PDB file of C-alpha atoms in Angstrom:
ATOM      1  CA  MET A   1     132.520  96.239 144.538  1.00  0.00           C
ATOM      2  CA  LYS A   2     133.875  99.004 142.261  1.00  0.00           C
ATOM      3  CA  LYS A   3     133.336  96.787 139.229  1.00  0.00           C
ATOM      4  CA  PHE A   4     129.726  96.181 140.265  1.00  0.00           C
ATOM      5  CA  CYS A   5     129.130  99.936 140.662  1.00  0.00           C
ATOM      6  CA  LYS A   6     130.346 100.513 137.105  1.00  0.00           C
ATOM      7  CA  ILE A   7     127.868  98.062 135.590  1.00  0.00           C
ATOM      8  CA  LEU A   8     124.985  99.084 137.873  1.00  0.00           C
ATOM      9  CA  PRO A   9     123.623 101.762 135.433  1.00  0.00           C
ATOM     10  CA  ALA A  10     123.467  99.179 132.647  1.00  0.00           C
ATOM     11  CA  ILE A  11     121.551  96.747 134.887  1.00  0.00           C
ATOM     12  CA  LEU A  12     119.071  99.463 135.863  1.00  0.00           C
ATOM     13  CA  LEU A  13     118.660 100.419 132.198  1.00  0.00           C
ATOM     14  CA  VAL A  14     117.651  96.871 131.264  1.00  0.00           C
ATOM     15  CA  LEU A  15     115.203  96.586 134.179  1.00  0.00           C
ATOM     16  CA  ILE A  16     113.513  99.902 133.281  1.00  0.00           C
ATOM     17  CA  ALA A  17     113.252  98.852 129.630  1.00  0.00           C
ATOM     18  CA  LEU A  18     111.570  95.576 130.613  1.00  0.00           C
ATOM     19  CA  VAL A  19     109.032  97.441 132.723  1.00  0.00           C
ATOM     20  CA  GLY A  20     108.295  99.791 129.827  1.00  0.00           C
ATOM     21  CA  VAL A  21     107.698  96.912 127.418  1.00  0.00           C
ATOM     22  CA  VAL A  22     105.363  95.157 129.843  1.00  0.00           C
ATOM     23  CA  SER A  23     103.324  98.315 130.344  1.00  0.00           C
ATOM     24  CA  ASN A  24     103.228  98.773 126.547  1.00  0.00           C
ATOM     25  CA  ASN A  25     104.196 102.446 126.880  1.00  0.00           C
ATOM     26  CA  MET A  26     107.122 102.319 124.493  1.00  0.00           C
ATOM     27  CA  VAL A  27     105.492 100.804 121.432  1.00  0.00           C
ATOM     28  CA  ILE A  28     103.873 103.232 118.992  1.00  0.00           C
ATOM     29  CA  PRO A  29     102.337 101.901 115.743  1.00  0.00           C
ATOM     30  CA  ASN A  30     104.339 102.657 112.571  1.00  0.00           C
ATOM     31  CA  ASN A  31     107.245 103.921 114.694  1.00  0.00           C
ATOM     32  CA  ILE A  32     110.451 102.146 115.679  1.00  0.00           C
ATOM     33  CA  VAL A  33     112.580 103.341 118.608  1.00  0.00           C
ATOM     34  CA  LYS A  34     115.911 101.739 119.526  1.00  0.00           C
ATOM     35  CA  ALA A  35     118.259 102.730 122.361  1.00  0.00           C
ATOM     36  CA  GLU A  36     121.769 101.888 123.485  1.00  0.00           C
ATOM     37  CA  GLU A  37     123.770 103.052 126.485  1.00  0.00           C
ATOM     38  CA  VAL A  38     127.121 104.817 126.224  1.00  0.00           C
ATOM     39  CA  VAL A  39     129.303 104.978 129.341  1.00  0.00           C
ATOM     40  CA  GLU A  40     132.126 107.549 129.339  1.00  0.00           C
ATOM     41  CA  TYR A  41     134.998 107.485 131.837  1.00  0.00           C
ATOM     42  CA  THR A  42     137.161 110.406 132.963  1.00  0.00           C
ATOM     43  CA  GLU A  43     140.838 110.245 133.913  1.00  0.00           C
ATOM     44  CA  ASP A  44     140.055 109.938 137.620  1.00  0.00           C
ATOM     45  CA  GLY A  45     137.902 106.845 136.990  1.00  0.00           C
ATOM     46  CA  ALA A  46     134.506 108.570 137.300  1.00  0.00           C
ATOM     47  CA  PHE A  47     131.916 107.746 134.687  1.00  0.00           C
ATOM     48  CA  SER A  48     128.727 109.168 133.190  1.00  0.00           C
ATOM     49  CA  SER A  49     125.949 107.358 131.394  1.00  0.00           C
ATOM     50  CA  LYS A  50     124.281 108.625 128.196  1.00  0.00           C
ATOM     51  CA  LEU A  51     121.690 107.191 125.869  1.00  0.00           C
ATOM     52  CA  VAL A  52     121.887 107.101 122.072  1.00  0.00           C
ATOM     53  CA  ILE A  53     118.360 106.664 120.738  1.00  0.00           C
ATOM     54  CA  ARG A  54     117.299 106.158 117.119  1.00  0.00           C
ATOM     55  CA  ALA A  55     113.660 106.688 116.248  1.00  0.00           C
ATOM     56  CA  THR A  56     111.820 106.164 112.953  1.00  0.00           C
ATOM     57  CA  SER A  57     108.368 107.405 111.939  1.00  0.00           C
ATOM     58  CA  GLU A  58     106.632 106.119 108.821  1.00  0.00           C
ATOM     59  CA  GLU A  59     103.255 106.803 107.247  1.00  0.00           C
ATOM     60  CA  LYS A  60     101.394 106.191 103.991  1.00  0.00           C
ATOM     61  CA  TYR A  61      99.518 108.972 102.226  1.00  0.00           C
ATOM     62  CA  GLN A  62      97.291 108.866  99.183  1.00  0.00           C
ATOM     63  CA  ALA A  63      98.758 110.836  96.284  1.00  0.00           C
ATOM     64  CA  ASP A  64      96.984 114.046  95.323  1.00  0.00           C
ATOM     65  CA  LYS A  65      98.601 114.833  91.968  1.00  0.00           C
ATOM     66  CA  ALA A  66      99.980 112.927  89.000  1.00  0.00           C
ATOM     67  CA  GLN A  67     102.237 113.312  85.992  1.00  0.00           C
ATOM     68  CA  VAL A  68     100.910 111.432  82.961  1.00  0.00           C
ATOM     69  CA  SER A  69     103.385 110.279  80.296  1.00  0.00           C
ATOM     70  CA  ALA A  70     102.026 109.752  76.785  1.00  0.00           C
ATOM     71  CA  MET A  71     103.177 109.351  73.199  1.00  0.00           C
ATOM     72  CA  VAL A  72     101.928 110.177  69.710  1.00  0.00           C
ATOM     73  CA  GLU A  73     103.087 107.961  66.826  1.00  0.00           C
ATOM     74  CA  THR A  74     102.259 108.549  63.152  1.00  0.00           C
ATOM     75  CA  LEU A  75     103.322 106.609  60.074  1.00  0.00           C
ATOM     76  CA  ASP A  76     103.214 107.590  56.389  1.00  0.00           C
ATOM     77  CA  ILE A  77     105.152 106.914  53.199  1.00  0.00           C
ATOM     78  CA  ASP A  78     105.823 110.637  52.925  1.00  0.00           C
ATOM     79  CA  LYS A  79     108.015 112.019  55.715  1.00  0.00           C
ATOM     80  CA  GLU A  80     106.403 115.460  55.687  1.00  0.00           C
ATOM     81  CA  VAL A  81     102.913 113.986  55.853  1.00  0.00           C
ATOM     82  CA  SER A  82     103.974 111.823  58.822  1.00  0.00           C
ATOM     83  CA  LYS A  83     105.265 114.904  60.604  1.00  0.00           C
ATOM     84  CA  GLU A  84     102.130 116.925  59.788  1.00  0.00           C
ATOM     85  CA  LYS A  85      99.852 114.162  61.140  1.00  0.00           C
ATOM     86  CA  ASN A  86     101.895 114.017  64.333  1.00  0.00           C
ATOM     87  CA  SER A  87     101.871 117.782  64.716  1.00  0.00           C
ATOM     88  CA  GLN A  88      98.088 117.964  64.269  1.00  0.00           C
ATOM     89  CA  ILE A  89      97.424 115.275  66.915  1.00  0.00           C
ATOM     90  CA  MET A  90      99.786 117.019  69.339  1.00  0.00           C
ATOM     91  CA  LYS A  91      98.019 120.334  68.703  1.00  0.00           C
ATOM     92  CA  ASP A  92      94.623 118.742  69.379  1.00  0.00           C
ATOM     93  CA  VAL A  93      95.884 117.161  72.598  1.00  0.00           C
ATOM     94  CA  ILE A  94      97.549 120.333  73.891  1.00  0.00           C
ATOM     95  CA  ASP A  95      94.533 122.493  72.970  1.00  0.00           C
ATOM     96  CA  PHE A  96      92.323 120.099  74.930  1.00  0.00           C
ATOM     97  CA  LEU A  97      94.602 120.130  77.981  1.00  0.00           C
ATOM     98  CA  LYS A  98      94.765 123.933  78.016  1.00  0.00           C
ATOM     99  CA  ALA A  99      90.998 124.220  77.573  1.00  0.00           C
ATOM    100  CA  GLU A 100      90.573 121.947  80.618  1.00  0.00           C
ATOM    101  CA  GLY A 101      92.759 124.159  82.810  1.00  0.00           C
ATOM    102  CA  ILE A 102      96.176 122.526  82.442  1.00  0.00           C
ATOM    103  CA  SER A 103      98.627 125.425  82.281  1.00  0.00           C
ATOM    104  CA  LYS A 104     101.396 125.567  79.673  1.00  0.00           C
ATOM    105  CA  ASN A 105     104.153 125.104  82.268  1.00  0.00           C
ATOM    106  CA  LYS A 106     102.608 121.732  83.230  1.00  0.00           C
ATOM    107  CA  ILE A 107     102.881 120.345  79.695  1.00  0.00           C
ATOM    108  CA  GLU A 108     106.310 119.175  78.545  1.00  0.00           C
ATOM    109  CA  ILE A 109     107.602 117.619  75.325  1.00  0.00           C
ATOM    110  CA  SER A 110     110.236 115.086  76.379  1.00  0.00           C
ATOM    111  CA  TYR A 111     111.163 113.412  73.058  1.00  0.00           C
ATOM    112  CA  TYR A 112     110.713 113.937  69.309  1.00  0.00           C
ATOM    113  CA  SER A 113     112.015 111.866  66.415  1.00  0.00           C
ATOM    114  CA  THR A 114     111.321 111.071  62.763  1.00  0.00           C
ATOM    115  CA  TYR A 115     112.869 107.985  61.182  1.00  0.00           C
ATOM    116  CA  SER A 116     112.403 105.416  58.412  1.00  0.00           C
ATOM    117  CA  THR A 117     110.876 102.073  59.326  1.00  0.00           C
ATOM    118  CA  LYS A 118     111.551  98.858  57.421  1.00  0.00           C
ATOM    119  CA  ASP A 119     109.726  95.645  56.747  1.00  0.00           C
ATOM    120  CA  MET A 120     111.983  93.205  58.595  1.00  0.00           C
ATOM    121  CA  VAL A 121     110.836  90.335  56.324  1.00  0.00           C
ATOM    122  CA  GLY A 122     111.295  91.915  52.915  1.00  0.00           C
ATOM    123  CA  CYS A 123     113.881  94.456  54.118  1.00  0.00           C
ATOM    124  CA  GLY A 124     112.076  97.168  52.217  1.00  0.00           C
ATOM    125  CA  SER A 125     111.114 100.641  53.387  1.00  0.00           C
ATOM    126  CA  THR A 126     107.568 100.806  54.735  1.00  0.00           C
ATOM    127  CA  GLY A 127     107.348 104.484  55.638  1.00  0.00           C
ATOM    128  CA  GLU A 128     108.401 107.333  57.864  1.00  0.00           C
ATOM    129  CA  ARG A 129     107.509 107.130  61.559  1.00  0.00           C
ATOM    130  CA  THR A 130     107.246 110.261  63.729  1.00  0.00           C
ATOM    131  CA  CYS A 131     107.197 109.952  67.514  1.00  0.00           C
ATOM    132  CA  THR A 132     106.524 112.611  70.126  1.00  0.00           C
ATOM    133  CA  SER A 133     106.615 111.832  73.839  1.00  0.00           C
ATOM    134  CA  PHE A 134     105.138 114.310  76.303  1.00  0.00           C
ATOM    135  CA  ASN A 135     104.082 114.702  79.953  1.00  0.00           C
ATOM    136  CA  PHE A 136     101.343 116.684  81.636  1.00  0.00           C
ATOM    137  CA  GLU A 137     100.482 117.224  85.301  1.00  0.00           C
ATOM    138  CA  ILE A 138      97.062 116.860  86.929  1.00  0.00           C
ATOM    139  CA  ASP A 139      96.244 118.368  90.329  1.00  0.00           C
ATOM    140  CA  ASP A 140      92.699 116.976  90.559  1.00  0.00           C
ATOM    141  CA  LEU A 141      92.949 113.172  90.517  1.00  0.00           C
ATOM    142  CA  SER A 142      89.185 112.773  90.426  1.00  0.00           C
ATOM    143  CA  ARG A 143      89.503 113.813  86.749  1.00  0.00           C
ATOM    144  CA  LEU A 144      92.482 111.589  85.947  1.00  0.00           C
ATOM    145  CA  GLN A 145      90.523 108.988  83.977  1.00  0.00           C
ATOM    146  CA  TYR A 146      88.676 111.760  82.103  1.00  0.00           C
ATOM    147  CA  PHE A 147      91.961 113.268  80.911  1.00  0.00           C
ATOM    148  CA  ILE A 148      93.370 109.880  79.916  1.00  0.00           C
ATOM    149  CA  ASP A 149      90.260 108.934  77.931  1.00  0.00           C
ATOM    150  CA  ASN A 150      90.212 112.212  76.010  1.00  0.00           C
ATOM    151  CA  VAL A 151      93.942 112.277  75.279  1.00  0.00           C
ATOM    152  CA  CYS A 152      93.734 108.715  73.908  1.00  0.00           C
ATOM    153  CA  GLU A 153      90.620 109.578  71.902  1.00  0.00           C
ATOM    154  CA  LYS A 154      92.567 112.328  70.147  1.00  0.00           C
ATOM    155  CA  GLY A 155      95.279 109.887  69.018  1.00  0.00           C
ATOM    156  CA  ALA A 156      97.828 109.691  71.853  1.00  0.00           C
ATOM    157  CA  SER A 157      98.781 106.609  73.885  1.00  0.00           C
ATOM    158  CA  VAL A 158      99.266 106.876  77.652  1.00  0.00           C
ATOM    159  CA  THR A 159     102.295 104.869  78.817  1.00  0.00           C
ATOM    160  CA  SER A 160     102.677 105.570  82.544  1.00  0.00           C
ATOM    161  CA  ILE A 161     101.548 107.644  85.517  1.00  0.00           C
ATOM    162  CA  ARG A 162     103.730 109.047  88.301  1.00  0.00           C
ATOM    163  CA  PHE A 163     101.743 109.771  91.457  1.00  0.00           C
ATOM    164  CA  SER A 164     103.105 112.239  94.018  1.00  0.00           C
ATOM    165  CA  LEU A 165     102.235 114.522  96.956  1.00  0.00           C
ATOM    166  CA  SER A 166     101.871 118.285  96.671  1.00  0.00           C
ATOM    167  CA  ASP A 167     102.744 118.855 100.363  1.00  0.00           C
ATOM    168  CA  TYR A 168     105.425 116.185 100.674  1.00  0.00           C
ATOM    169  CA  GLN A 169     107.880 118.430 102.578  1.00  0.00           C
ATOM    170  CA  THR A 170     105.268 119.405 105.188  1.00  0.00           C
ATOM    171  CA  LYS A 171     104.332 115.778 105.808  1.00  0.00           C
ATOM    172  CA  TYR A 172     107.995 114.780 106.068  1.00  0.00           C
ATOM    173  CA  ASN A 173     108.688 117.538 108.609  1.00  0.00           C
ATOM    174  CA  ASP A 174     105.702 116.391 110.683  1.00  0.00           C
ATOM    175  CA  LEU A 175     107.064 112.830 110.748  1.00  0.00           C
ATOM    176  CA  LEU A 176     110.521 114.159 111.644  1.00  0.00           C
ATOM    177  CA  THR A 177     109.044 116.007 114.633  1.00  0.00           C
ATOM    178  CA  LEU A 178     107.166 112.861 115.678  1.00  0.00           C
ATOM    179  CA  ALA A 179     110.352 110.789 115.502  1.00  0.00           C
ATOM    180  CA  ILE A 180     112.147 113.285 117.774  1.00  0.00           C
ATOM    181  CA  GLU A 181     109.303 113.258 120.296  1.00  0.00           C
ATOM    182  CA  ASN A 182     109.254 109.446 120.286  1.00  0.00           C
ATOM    183  CA  ALA A 183     112.990 109.360 120.936  1.00  0.00           C
ATOM    184  CA  LYS A 184     112.661 111.820 123.824  1.00  0.00           C
ATOM    185  CA  ALA A 185     109.775 109.842 125.334  1.00  0.00           C
ATOM    186  CA  LYS A 186     111.782 106.645 125.325  1.00  0.00           C
ATOM    187  CA  ALA A 187     114.804 108.425 126.830  1.00  0.00           C
ATOM    188  CA  LYS A 188     112.641 109.653 129.729  1.00  0.00           C
ATOM    189  CA  LYS A 189     111.312 106.142 130.255  1.00  0.00           C
ATOM    190  CA  LEU A 190     114.733 104.491 130.243  1.00  0.00           C
ATOM    191  CA  LEU A 191     116.403 107.151 132.391  1.00  0.00           C
ATOM    192  CA  ASN A 192     113.371 107.296 134.701  1.00  0.00           C
ATOM    193  CA  LYS A 193     113.294 111.100 134.510  1.00  0.00           C
ATOM    194  CA  GLU A 194     110.558 113.651 134.010  1.00  0.00           C
ATOM    195  CA  GLU A 195     113.018 115.948 132.228  1.00  0.00           C
ATOM    196  CA  ILE A 196     116.106 114.986 130.239  1.00  0.00           C
ATOM    197  CA  ASN A 197     119.052 116.819 128.717  1.00  0.00           C
ATOM    198  CA  VAL A 198     119.194 116.335 124.938  1.00  0.00           C
ATOM    199  CA  LEU A 199     122.857 116.731 123.989  1.00  0.00           C
ATOM    200  CA  LYS A 200     122.507 116.163 120.246  1.00  0.00           C
ATOM    201  CA  ILE A 201     119.839 115.629 117.583  1.00  0.00           C
ATOM    202  CA  LYS A 202     120.844 114.230 114.195  1.00  0.00           C
ATOM    203  CA  GLU A 203     118.594 113.691 111.186  1.00  0.00           C
ATOM    204  CA  GLU A 204     119.440 110.382 109.531  1.00  0.00           C
ATOM    205  CA  CYS A 205     119.525 110.002 105.753  1.00  0.00           C
ATOM    206  CA  LYS A 206     116.762 107.669 104.593  1.00  0.00           C
ATOM    207  CA  TYR A 207     116.299 106.589 100.985  1.00  0.00           C
ATOM    208  CA  PHE A 208     112.715 106.419  99.820  1.00  0.00           C
ATOM    209  CA  CYS A 209     110.852 107.510  96.724  1.00  0.00           C
ATOM    210  CA  ASN A 210     108.433 110.375  97.246  1.00  0.00           C
ATOM    211  CA  SER A 211     106.465 109.298  94.176  1.00  0.00           C
ATOM    212  CA  LYS A 212     105.027 106.111  92.705  1.00  0.00           C
ATOM    213  CA  TYR A 213     105.239 105.021  89.059  1.00  0.00           C
ATOM    214  CA  GLN A 214     102.517 102.921  87.516  1.00  0.00           C
ATOM    215  CA  SER A 215     102.382 101.570  83.963  1.00  0.00           C
ATOM    216  CA  TYR A 216      99.127 102.216  82.187  1.00  0.00           C
ATOM    217  CA  TYR A 217      97.114 100.062  79.820  1.00  0.00           C
ATOM    218  CA  ASP A 218      93.614 100.455  78.417  1.00  0.00           C
ATOM    219  CA  GLY A 219      92.192  97.700  80.618  1.00  0.00           C
ATOM    220  CA  PHE A 220      92.466  99.875  83.728  1.00  0.00           C
ATOM    221  CA  GLY A 221      89.354 101.827  82.795  1.00  0.00           C
ATOM    222  CA  ALA A 222      87.381 103.157  85.740  1.00  0.00           C
ATOM    223  CA  ASP A 223      89.308 100.874  88.112  1.00  0.00           C
ATOM    224  CA  LEU A 224      92.447 103.004  87.893  1.00  0.00           C
ATOM    225  CA  GLU A 225      93.942 103.051  91.381  1.00  0.00           C
ATOM    226  CA  ILE A 226      95.457 106.138  92.996  1.00  0.00           C
ATOM    227  CA  GLY A 227      98.925 105.332  94.320  1.00  0.00           C
ATOM    228  CA  ASP A 228      99.947 105.494  97.977  1.00  0.00           C
ATOM    229  CA  ILE A 229     103.176 107.298  98.879  1.00  0.00           C
ATOM    230  CA  THR A 230     105.203 106.086 101.874  1.00  0.00           C
ATOM    231  CA  ILE A 231     107.244 108.702 103.759  1.00  0.00           C
ATOM    232  CA  GLU A 232     109.781 107.802 106.435  1.00  0.00           C
ATOM    233  CA  ALA A 233     111.800 110.010 108.790  1.00  0.00           C
ATOM    234  CA  GLU A 234     114.580 108.886 111.159  1.00  0.00           C
ATOM    235  CA  VAL A 235     116.522 110.737 113.875  1.00  0.00           C
ATOM    236  CA  GLU A 236     119.236 109.971 116.397  1.00  0.00           C
ATOM    237  CA  ILE A 237     119.417 111.793 119.730  1.00  0.00           C
ATOM    238  CA  VAL A 238     121.932 111.670 122.584  1.00  0.00           C
ATOM    239  CA  ALA A 239     120.382 112.271 126.004  1.00  0.00           C
ATOM    240  CA  CYS A 240     121.262 112.034 129.651  1.00  0.00           C
TER     241      CYS A 240
END
């Protein structure tokens, strides 16, 4: 009889869970909630039952800003002329970006190099190549294609785009709150209580990228797609 009394809470927990599934009250789209029971015994043989519940909330959001990566390459027999050509194209590009409202702190030179190139067949020198790689940020994605077209027209080549969210942290915190509320709701259902005692709340570490990279090629044209960013939050609570 004593043995049966010890396993009775576990049996009740399973029965309540089955009722919740049937009534469809524990399933929330884009959210996963899992629970397990922990039974603790004291020295005098008494026991208490607690629930450990893990809840995950996930949502997709359309990016609202982008970092464009581009490159300027120039080639000339004369090294200084190659560098001057490169410098002039970069000046034209940067002047255009500034004139269109892109602030200086959102334009970054990431790489610069000048080197001799060779004809791999004849093994002779064919000129001096100068390369400058740079990035610039756009906050209005409705103008993304306009910026790309004009930068390329001035002599640069766009290589990739990194889409991201300006209010990522706010959206993550909202999902974190939702995950906690989902965990509490399931605890109330399983314990069959209107009010529960939450003994611990722990934010779980989840790896996900809060941006999306996309290679760029000229064929995209007006069909350039804005990337979706997936954010996920997970918590673990202990309740009784």
